[in-house]
Short mmCIF file of C-alpha atoms in Angstrom, two decimals:
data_model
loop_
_atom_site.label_atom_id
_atom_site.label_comp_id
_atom_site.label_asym_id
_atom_site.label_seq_id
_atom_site.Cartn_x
_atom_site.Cartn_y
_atom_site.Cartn_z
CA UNK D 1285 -8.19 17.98 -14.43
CA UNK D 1286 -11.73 18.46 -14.84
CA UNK D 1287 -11.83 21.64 -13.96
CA UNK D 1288 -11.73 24.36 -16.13
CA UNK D 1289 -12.50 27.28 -13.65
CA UNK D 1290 -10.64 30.43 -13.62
CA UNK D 1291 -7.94 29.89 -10.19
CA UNK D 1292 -7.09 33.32 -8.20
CA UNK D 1293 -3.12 34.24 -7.62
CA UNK D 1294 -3.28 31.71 -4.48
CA UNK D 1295 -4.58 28.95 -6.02
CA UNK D 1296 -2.45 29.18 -9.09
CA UNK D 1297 0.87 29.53 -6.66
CA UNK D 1298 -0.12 26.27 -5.09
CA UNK D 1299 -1.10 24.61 -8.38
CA UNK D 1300 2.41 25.56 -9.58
CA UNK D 1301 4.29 24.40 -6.91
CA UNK D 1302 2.32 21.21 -6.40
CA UNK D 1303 2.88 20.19 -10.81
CA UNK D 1304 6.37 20.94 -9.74
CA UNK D 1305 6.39 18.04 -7.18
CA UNK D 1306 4.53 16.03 -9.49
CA UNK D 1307 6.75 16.59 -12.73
CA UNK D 1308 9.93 15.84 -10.41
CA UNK D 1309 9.09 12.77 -8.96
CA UNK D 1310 8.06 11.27 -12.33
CA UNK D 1311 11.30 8.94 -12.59
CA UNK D 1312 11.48 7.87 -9.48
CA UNK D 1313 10.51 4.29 -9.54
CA UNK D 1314 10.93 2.63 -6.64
CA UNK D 1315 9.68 -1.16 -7.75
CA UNK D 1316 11.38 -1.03 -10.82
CA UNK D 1317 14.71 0.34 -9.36
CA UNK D 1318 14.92 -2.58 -6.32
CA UNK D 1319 13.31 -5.47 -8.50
CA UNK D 1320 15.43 -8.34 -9.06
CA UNK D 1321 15.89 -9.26 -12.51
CA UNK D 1322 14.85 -12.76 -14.08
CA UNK D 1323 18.76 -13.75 -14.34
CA UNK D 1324 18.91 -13.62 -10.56
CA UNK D 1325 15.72 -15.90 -10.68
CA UNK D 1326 17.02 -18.27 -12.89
CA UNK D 1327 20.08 -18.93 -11.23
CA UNK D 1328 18.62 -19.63 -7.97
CA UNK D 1329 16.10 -22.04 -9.85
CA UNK D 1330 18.98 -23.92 -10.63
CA UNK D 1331 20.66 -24.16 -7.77
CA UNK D 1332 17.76 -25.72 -6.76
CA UNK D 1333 17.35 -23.22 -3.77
CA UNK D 1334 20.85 -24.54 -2.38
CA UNK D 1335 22.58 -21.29 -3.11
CA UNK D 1336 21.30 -17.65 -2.12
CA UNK D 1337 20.34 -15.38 -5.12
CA UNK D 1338 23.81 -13.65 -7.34
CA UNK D 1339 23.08 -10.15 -5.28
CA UNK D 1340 25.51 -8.16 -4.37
CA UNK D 1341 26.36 -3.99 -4.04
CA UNK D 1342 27.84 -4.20 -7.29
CA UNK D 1343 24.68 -5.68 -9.05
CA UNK D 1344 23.00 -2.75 -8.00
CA UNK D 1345 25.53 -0.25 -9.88
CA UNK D 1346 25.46 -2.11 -12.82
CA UNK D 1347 21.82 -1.42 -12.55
CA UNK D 1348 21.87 2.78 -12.58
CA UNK D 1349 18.79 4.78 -11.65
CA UNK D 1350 16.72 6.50 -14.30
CA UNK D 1351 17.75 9.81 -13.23
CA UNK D 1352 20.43 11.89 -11.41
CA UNK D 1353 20.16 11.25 -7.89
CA UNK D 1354 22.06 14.18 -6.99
CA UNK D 1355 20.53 16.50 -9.76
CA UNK D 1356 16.83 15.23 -8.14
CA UNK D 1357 17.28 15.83 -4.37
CA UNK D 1358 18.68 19.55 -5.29
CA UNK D 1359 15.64 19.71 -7.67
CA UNK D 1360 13.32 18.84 -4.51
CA UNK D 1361 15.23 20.61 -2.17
CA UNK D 1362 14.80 23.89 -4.49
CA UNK D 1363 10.94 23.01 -4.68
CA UNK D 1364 10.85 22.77 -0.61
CA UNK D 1365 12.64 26.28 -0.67
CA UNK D 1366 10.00 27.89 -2.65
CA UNK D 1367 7.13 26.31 -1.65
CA UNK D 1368 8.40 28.35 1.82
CA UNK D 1369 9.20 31.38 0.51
CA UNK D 1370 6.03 31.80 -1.93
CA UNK D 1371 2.94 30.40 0.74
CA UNK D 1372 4.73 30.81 4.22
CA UNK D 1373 6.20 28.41 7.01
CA UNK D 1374 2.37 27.43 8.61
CA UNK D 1375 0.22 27.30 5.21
CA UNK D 1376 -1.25 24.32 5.51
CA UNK D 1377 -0.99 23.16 1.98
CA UNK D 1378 2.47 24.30 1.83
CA UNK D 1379 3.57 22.13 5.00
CA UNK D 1380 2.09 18.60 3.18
CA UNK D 1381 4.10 19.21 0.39
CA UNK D 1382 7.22 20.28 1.93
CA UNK D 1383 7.14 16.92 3.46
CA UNK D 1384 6.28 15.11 0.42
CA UNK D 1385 9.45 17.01 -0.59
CA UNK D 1386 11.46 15.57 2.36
CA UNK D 1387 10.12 12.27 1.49
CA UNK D 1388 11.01 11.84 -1.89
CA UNK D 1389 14.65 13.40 -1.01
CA UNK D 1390 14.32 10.07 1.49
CA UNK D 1391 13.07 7.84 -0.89
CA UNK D 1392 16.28 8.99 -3.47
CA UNK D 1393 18.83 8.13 -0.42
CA UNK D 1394 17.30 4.52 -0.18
CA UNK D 1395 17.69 4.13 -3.72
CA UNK D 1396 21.41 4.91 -3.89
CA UNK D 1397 21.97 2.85 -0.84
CA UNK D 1398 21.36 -0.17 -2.54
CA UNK D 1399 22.79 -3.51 -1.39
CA UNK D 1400 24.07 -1.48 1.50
CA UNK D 1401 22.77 -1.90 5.20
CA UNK D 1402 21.36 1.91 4.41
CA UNK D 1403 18.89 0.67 2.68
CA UNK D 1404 16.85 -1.25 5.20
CA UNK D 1405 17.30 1.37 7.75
CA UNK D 1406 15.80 3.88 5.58
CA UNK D 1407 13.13 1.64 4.08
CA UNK D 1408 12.49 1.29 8.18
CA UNK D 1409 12.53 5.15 8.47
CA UNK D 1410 9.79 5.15 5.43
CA UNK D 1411 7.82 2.54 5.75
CA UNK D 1412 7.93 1.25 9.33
CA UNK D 1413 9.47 -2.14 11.26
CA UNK D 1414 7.58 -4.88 12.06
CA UNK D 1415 8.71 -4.22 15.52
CA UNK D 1416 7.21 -1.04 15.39
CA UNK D 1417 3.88 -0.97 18.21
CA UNK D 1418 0.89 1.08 16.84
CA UNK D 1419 0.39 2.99 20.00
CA UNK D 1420 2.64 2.72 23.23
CA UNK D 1421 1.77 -0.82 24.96
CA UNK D 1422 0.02 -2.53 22.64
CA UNK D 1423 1.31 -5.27 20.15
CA UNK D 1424 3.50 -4.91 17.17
CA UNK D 1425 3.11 -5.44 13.87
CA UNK D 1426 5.16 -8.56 14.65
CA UNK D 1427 2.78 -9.60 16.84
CA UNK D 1428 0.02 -8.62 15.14
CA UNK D 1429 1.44 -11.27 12.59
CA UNK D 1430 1.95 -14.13 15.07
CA UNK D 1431 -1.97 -13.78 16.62
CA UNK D 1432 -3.20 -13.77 13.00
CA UNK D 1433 -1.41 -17.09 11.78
CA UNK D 1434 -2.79 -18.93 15.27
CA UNK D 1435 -6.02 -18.02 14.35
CA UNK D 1436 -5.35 -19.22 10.71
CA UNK D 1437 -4.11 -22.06 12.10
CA UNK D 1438 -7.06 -22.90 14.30
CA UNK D 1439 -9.67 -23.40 10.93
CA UNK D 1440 -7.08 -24.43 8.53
CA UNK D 1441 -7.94 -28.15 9.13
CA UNK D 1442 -11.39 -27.69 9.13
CA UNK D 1443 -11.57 -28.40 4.95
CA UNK D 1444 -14.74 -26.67 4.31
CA UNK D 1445 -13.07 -23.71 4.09
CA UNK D 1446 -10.19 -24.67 0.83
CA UNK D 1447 -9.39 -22.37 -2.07
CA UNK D 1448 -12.13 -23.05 -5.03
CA UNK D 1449 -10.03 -24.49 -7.93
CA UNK D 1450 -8.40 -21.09 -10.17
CA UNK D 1451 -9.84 -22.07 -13.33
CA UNK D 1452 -9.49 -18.85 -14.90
CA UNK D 1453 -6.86 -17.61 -16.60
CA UNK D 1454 -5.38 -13.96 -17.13
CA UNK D 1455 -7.66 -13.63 -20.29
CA UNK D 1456 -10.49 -14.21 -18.22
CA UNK D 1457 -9.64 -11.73 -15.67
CA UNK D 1458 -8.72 -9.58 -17.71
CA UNK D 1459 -12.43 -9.93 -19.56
CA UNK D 1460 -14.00 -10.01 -16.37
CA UNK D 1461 -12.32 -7.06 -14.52
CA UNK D 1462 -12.72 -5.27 -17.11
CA UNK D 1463 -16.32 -5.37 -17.34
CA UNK D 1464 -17.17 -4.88 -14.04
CA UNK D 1465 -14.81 -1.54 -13.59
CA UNK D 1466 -15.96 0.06 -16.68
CA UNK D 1467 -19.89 -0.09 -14.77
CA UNK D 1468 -18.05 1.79 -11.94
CA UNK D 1469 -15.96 4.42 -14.20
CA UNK D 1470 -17.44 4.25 -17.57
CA UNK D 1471 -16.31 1.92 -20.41
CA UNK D 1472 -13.15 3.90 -21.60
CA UNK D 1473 -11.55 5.08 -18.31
CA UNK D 1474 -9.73 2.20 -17.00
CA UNK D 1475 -8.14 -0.17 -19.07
CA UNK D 1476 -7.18 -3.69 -18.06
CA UNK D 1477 -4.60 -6.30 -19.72
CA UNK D 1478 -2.14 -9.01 -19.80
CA UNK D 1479 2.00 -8.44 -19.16
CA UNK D 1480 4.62 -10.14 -18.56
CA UNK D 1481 6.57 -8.08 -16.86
CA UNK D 1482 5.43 -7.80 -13.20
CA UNK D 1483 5.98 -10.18 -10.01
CA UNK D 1484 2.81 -9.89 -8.59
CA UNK D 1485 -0.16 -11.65 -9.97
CA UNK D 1486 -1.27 -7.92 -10.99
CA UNK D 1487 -0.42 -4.13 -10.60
CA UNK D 1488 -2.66 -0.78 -10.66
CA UNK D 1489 -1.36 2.22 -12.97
CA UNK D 1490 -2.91 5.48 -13.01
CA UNK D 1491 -5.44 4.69 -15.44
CA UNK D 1492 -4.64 0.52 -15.80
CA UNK D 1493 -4.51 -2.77 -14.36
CA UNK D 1494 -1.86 -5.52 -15.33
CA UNK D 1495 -2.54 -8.81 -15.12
CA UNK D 1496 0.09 -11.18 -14.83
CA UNK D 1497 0.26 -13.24 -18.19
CA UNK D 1498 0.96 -16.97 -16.29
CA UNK D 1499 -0.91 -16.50 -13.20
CA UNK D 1500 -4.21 -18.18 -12.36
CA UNK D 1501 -7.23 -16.93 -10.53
CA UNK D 1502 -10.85 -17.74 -8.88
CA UNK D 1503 -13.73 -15.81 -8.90
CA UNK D 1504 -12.81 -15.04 -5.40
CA UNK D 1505 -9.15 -13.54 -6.35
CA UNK D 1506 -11.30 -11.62 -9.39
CA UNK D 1507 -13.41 -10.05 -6.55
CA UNK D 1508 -10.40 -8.87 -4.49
CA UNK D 1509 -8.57 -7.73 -7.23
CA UNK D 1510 -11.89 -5.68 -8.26
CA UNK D 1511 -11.96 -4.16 -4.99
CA UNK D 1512 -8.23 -3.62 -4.19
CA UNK D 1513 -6.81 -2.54 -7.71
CA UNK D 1514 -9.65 -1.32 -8.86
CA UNK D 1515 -11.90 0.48 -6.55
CA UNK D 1516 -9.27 1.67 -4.05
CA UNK D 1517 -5.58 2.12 -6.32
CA UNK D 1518 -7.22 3.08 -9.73
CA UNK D 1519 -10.14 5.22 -7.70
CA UNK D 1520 -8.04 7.39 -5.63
CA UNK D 1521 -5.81 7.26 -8.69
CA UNK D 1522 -8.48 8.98 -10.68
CA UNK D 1523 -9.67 11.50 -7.83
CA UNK D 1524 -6.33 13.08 -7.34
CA UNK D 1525 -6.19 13.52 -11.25
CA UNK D 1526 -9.07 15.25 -10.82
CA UNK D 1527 -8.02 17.99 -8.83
CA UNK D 1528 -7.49 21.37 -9.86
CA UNK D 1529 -5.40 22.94 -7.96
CA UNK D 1530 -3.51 20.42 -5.42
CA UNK D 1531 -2.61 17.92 -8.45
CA UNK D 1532 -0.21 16.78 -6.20
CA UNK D 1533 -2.61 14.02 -4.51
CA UNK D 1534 -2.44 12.17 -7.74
CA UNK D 1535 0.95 10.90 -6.85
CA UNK D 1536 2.01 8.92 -4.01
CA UNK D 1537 4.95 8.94 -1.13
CA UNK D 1538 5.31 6.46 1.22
CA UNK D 1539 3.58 7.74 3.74
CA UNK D 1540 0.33 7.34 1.35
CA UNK D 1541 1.05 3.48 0.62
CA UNK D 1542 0.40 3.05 4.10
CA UNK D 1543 -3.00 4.53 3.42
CA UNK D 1544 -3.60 2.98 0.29
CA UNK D 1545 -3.15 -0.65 1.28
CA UNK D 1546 -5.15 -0.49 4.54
CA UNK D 1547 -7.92 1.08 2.54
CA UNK D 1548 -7.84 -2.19 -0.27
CA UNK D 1549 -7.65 -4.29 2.57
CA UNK D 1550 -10.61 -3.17 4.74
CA UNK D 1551 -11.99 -2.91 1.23
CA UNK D 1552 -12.07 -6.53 0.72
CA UNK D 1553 -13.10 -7.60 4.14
CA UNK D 1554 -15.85 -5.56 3.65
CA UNK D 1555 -16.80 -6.66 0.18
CA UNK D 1556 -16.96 -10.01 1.37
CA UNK D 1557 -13.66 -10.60 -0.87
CA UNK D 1558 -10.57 -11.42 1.32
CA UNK D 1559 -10.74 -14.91 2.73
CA UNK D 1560 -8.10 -17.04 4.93
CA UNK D 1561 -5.91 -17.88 2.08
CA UNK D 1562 -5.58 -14.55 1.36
CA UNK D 1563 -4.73 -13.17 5.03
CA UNK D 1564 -2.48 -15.79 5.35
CA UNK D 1565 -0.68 -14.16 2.39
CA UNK D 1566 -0.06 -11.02 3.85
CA UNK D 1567 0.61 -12.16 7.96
CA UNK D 1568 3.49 -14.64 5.94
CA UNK D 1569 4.87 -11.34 4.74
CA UNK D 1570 4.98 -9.58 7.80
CA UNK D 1571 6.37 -12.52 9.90
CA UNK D 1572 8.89 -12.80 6.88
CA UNK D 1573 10.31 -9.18 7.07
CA UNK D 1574 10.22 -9.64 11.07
CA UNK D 1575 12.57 -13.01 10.30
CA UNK D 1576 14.79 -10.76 8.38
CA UNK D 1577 14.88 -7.45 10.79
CA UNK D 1578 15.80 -9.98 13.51
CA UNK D 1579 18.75 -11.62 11.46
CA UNK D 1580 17.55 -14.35 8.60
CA UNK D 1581 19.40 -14.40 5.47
CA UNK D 1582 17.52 -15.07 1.91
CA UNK D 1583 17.84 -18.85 2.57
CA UNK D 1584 16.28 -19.01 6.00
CA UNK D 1585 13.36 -16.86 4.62
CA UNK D 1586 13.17 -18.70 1.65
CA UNK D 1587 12.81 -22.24 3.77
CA UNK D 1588 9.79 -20.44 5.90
CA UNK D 1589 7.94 -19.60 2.74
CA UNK D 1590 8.83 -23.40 1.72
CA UNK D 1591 7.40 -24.87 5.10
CA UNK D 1592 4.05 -22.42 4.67
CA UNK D 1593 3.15 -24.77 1.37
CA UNK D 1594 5.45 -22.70 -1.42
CA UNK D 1595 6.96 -24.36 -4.14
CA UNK D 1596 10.48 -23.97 -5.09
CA UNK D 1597 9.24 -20.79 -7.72
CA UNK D 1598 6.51 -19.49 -5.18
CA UNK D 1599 9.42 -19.42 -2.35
CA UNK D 1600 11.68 -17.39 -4.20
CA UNK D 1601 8.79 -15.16 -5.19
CA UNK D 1602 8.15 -14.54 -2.13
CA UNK D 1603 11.20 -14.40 -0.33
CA UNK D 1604 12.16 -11.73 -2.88
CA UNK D 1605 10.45 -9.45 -1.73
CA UNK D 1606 11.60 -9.37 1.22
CA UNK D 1607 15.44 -8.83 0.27
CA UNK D 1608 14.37 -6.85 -2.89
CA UNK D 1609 17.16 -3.62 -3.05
CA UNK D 1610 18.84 -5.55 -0.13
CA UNK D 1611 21.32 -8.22 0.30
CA UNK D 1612 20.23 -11.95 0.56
CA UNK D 1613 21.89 -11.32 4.16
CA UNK D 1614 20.60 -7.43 4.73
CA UNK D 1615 17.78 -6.10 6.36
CA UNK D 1616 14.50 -6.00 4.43
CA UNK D 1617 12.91 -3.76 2.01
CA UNK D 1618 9.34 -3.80 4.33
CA UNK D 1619 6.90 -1.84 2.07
CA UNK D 1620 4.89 -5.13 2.39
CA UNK D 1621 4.07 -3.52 6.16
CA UNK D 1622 1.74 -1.20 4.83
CA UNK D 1623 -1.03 -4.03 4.31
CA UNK D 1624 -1.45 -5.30 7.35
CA UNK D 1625 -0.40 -1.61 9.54
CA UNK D 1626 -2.56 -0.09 6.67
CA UNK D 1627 -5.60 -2.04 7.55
CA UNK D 1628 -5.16 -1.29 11.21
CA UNK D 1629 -5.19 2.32 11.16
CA UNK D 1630 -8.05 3.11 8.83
CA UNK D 1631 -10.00 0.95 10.82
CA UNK D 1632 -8.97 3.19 14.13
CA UNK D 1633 -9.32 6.32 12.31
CA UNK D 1634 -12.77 5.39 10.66
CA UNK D 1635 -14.01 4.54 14.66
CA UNK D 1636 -13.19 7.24 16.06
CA UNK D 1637 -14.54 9.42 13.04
CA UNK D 1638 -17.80 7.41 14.00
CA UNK D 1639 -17.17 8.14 18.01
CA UNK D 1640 -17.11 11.71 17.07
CA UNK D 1641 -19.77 12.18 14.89
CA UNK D 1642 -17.16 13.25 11.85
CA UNK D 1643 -18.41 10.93 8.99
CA UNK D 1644 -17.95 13.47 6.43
CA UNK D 1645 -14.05 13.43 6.86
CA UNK D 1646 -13.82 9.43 6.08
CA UNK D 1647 -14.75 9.20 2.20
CA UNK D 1648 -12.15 11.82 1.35
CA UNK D 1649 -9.50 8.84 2.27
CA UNK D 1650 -10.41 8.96 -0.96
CA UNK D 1651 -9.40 12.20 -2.97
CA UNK D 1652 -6.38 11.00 -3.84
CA UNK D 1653 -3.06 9.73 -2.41
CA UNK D 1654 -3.68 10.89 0.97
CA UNK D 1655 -1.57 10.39 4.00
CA UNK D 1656 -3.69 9.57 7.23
CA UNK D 1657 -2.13 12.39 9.30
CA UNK D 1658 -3.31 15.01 6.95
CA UNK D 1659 -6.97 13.89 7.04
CA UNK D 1660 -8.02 16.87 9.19
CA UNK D 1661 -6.40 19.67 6.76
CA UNK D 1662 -7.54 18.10 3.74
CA UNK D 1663 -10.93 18.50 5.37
CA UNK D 1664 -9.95 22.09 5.89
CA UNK D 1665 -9.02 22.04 2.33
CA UNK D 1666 -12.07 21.01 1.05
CA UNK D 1667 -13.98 23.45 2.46
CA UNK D 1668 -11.95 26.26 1.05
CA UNK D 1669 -12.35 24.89 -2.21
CA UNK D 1670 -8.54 23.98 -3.12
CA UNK D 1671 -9.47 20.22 -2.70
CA UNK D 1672 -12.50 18.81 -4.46
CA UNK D 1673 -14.13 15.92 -3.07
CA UNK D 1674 -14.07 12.50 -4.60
CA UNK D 1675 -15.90 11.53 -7.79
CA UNK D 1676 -15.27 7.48 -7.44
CA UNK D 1677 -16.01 6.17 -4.25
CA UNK D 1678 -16.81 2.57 -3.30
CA UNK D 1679 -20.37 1.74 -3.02
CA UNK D 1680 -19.67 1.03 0.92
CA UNK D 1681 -18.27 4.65 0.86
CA UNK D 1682 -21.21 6.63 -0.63
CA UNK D 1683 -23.73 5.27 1.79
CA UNK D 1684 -22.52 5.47 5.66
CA UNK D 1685 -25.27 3.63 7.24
CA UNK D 1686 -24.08 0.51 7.33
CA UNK D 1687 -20.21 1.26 8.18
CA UNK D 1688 -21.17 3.96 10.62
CA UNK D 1689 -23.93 0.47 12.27
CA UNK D 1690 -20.83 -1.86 12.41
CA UNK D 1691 -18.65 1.00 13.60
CA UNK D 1692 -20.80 1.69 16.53
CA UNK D 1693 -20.97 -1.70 17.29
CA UNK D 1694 -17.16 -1.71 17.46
CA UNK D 1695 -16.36 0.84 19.48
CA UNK D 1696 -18.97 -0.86 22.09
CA UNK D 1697 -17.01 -4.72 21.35
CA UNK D 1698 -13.56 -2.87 22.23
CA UNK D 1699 -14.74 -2.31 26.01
CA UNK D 1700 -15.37 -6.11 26.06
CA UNK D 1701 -12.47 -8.34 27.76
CA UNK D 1702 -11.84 -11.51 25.27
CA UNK D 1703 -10.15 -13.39 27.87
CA UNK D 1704 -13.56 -13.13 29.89
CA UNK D 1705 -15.91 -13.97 27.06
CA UNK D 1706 -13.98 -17.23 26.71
CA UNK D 1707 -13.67 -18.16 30.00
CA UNK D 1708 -17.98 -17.64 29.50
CA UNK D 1709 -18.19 -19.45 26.93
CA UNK D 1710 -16.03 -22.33 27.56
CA UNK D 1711 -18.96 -24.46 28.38
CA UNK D 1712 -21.04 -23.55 25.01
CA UNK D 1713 -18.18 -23.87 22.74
#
């Protein structure tokens, strides 16, 4: 908090019940709890692949939660009671964290359904389907996934446009990252370094960045993961610690990962640091938990992540994370949605804040772990005072003139058929 202003009886009610949600959810761990561990690897390394990975429902009670599932949904519930009693069914505050409440109580029941079909229905119920259509008639995230690949397809021979050669290893993006962040935060408030203990090539904390200890990088990865971890996870991070009274936007439910990873991702396409490669990352992803939601076991995803150029060791990687708190024949854990659906809605929302002449509502995306549907009462919020704008904001993000240009542009380009541009331009390209 940096903040150390004297709060009236309201704002100290809402501070209270907001460090309650905060102090409660602390255990809850959702990576950690559905992570495979490196036995599970290893065996499935041996088998060469041949044999789907040693998961079953009993795996996943030999591996208990880190807190009293029962104990913690009462504990929310209790929260969700008071936060009604003490600000009122229609307070605005009180109805975002009432269903932060619900959520967590949600995210608790996917936990202890484990290896059970429960699991993927609630991970559905959190963090979408790829079936799932962003508004009614248009294309899924399914098919979102399908166009994407074509395209990636259609300049993937071309050769000018290959991967430069990841010469640098963690050490060196660790050096480098942490160099560049510290002239965006200050030299002691973010703090990057090497682990061993984490499946991606690298992970934001509240006040850190891991960097995988074996993994290899370009300067172009370096520049994503300066913009994505950095400038968008650690940021907003930072900006909800920095509230005085709604701490709560600090911490994240689901509902804000879909927020967070469409705001890295139009982060690096506008930082000039996502390139094909990288897209074709995340559309493999959302075809893969598509494969699964429409029947594939471990070993049929496993083979598609094989045939998109994966080694034996990148397959599994990947593949994991689709069945990750699942079964190697269950539906999929599809948190990996949020990138691609993330990226699609900020990019509506920021439009029509454009259309509308609201630009001062699209840098609190910002303020913390914020959930796109509550955009308009945080704005409310703001202006009473019980939200403070936020301190870190991407460079694109303090200046509007050139987002609001290319938005304007945009919202003209939509009104433009595609299929009659190309049938213009057949004979010129």
């Amino acid at each position: 908090m940096n903040s150390q202003q004297k709060l009236d009886d309201y704002q100290l009610c809402i501070r209270a019940l907001s460090d309650r949600i905060v102090e409660a959810q602390t255990p809850i761990r959702v990576l950690d709890a559905v992570k495979w561990d490196d036995g599970i690897r290893d065996g499935f390394l041996k088998a060469k692949g041949k044999q789907p990975p040693a998961v079953d429902r009993d795996y996943y009670l030999s591996r208990p939660l880190a807190f009293d599932a029962a104990a913690k949904k009462l504990e929310f519930q209790n929260i969700e009671r008071d936060i009604t009693r003490q600000l009122g069914q229609f307070n605005p505050v009180g109805q975002i964290m009432r269903r932060m409440c619900k959520e967590y109580r949600m995210v608790i029941r996917m936990l202890e359904a484990r290896g059970t079909e429960d699991f993927g229905l609630i991970s559905q119920e959190l963090y979408g389907a790829a079936s799932d259509a962003f508004h009614a008639g248009d294309p899924t995230l399914a098919d979102l996934g399908l166009m994407l690949s074509d395209y990636l397809n259609n300049i993937a021979a071309r050769g000018d446009l290959e991967d430069e050669a990841k010469t640098l290893g963690a050490s060196d993006a660790v050096n480098i990252l942490q160099q560049r962040l510290a002239g965006v935060f200050g030299d002691d408030t973010i703090r990057v370094f090497e682990s061993d203990g984490i499946l991606a090539d690298a992970a934001a904390g509240a006040d850190y960045i891991k960097i995988r200890s074996d993994a290899r990088f370009n300067e172009r990865d370096v520049k994503a993961l300066e913009v994505h971890e950095g400038l968008v996870h650690v940021g907003t991070t930072l900006n909800g610690l920095n509230q005085p009274i709604c701490t709560f936007l600090a911490k994240g439910p689901p509902s804000s990962t879909v927020t967070q990873e469409g705001l890295a991702i139009l982060m690096e396409v506008i930082a000039f640091a996502s390139y094909p490669t990288r897209l074709r990352k995340l559309t493999n992803r959302t075809r893969a938990i598509h494969m699964a939601e429409e029947g594939a076991d471990f070993l049929e995803v496993f083979e598609f992540f094989r045939e998109q150029g994966y080694g034996l060791e990148g397959g599994y990687s990947n593949a994991s994370r689709v069945f990750r708190g699942s079964l190697p024949t269950g539906l999929p854990f599809t948190k990996d949605l949020s990138y691609l659906k993330g990226f699609i809605l900020i990019y509506n929302y920021i439009q029509l804040a454009v259309r509308k002449g609201k630009l001062e509502q699209i840098p609190l995306l910002f303020c913390g772990k914020t959930t796109l549907e509550d955009m308009r009462t945080l704005r409310k919020l703001v202006d009473e005072g019980l939200v403070q704008p936020p301190k870190y904001l991407p460079p694109q993000f303090q200046d509007m003139n050139a987002l609001s240009a290319w938005m304007c542009f945009s919202n003209f380009l939509n009104h433009l058929s595609l299929d009659r541009i190309e049938a213009d331009y057949a004979n010129i390209l």
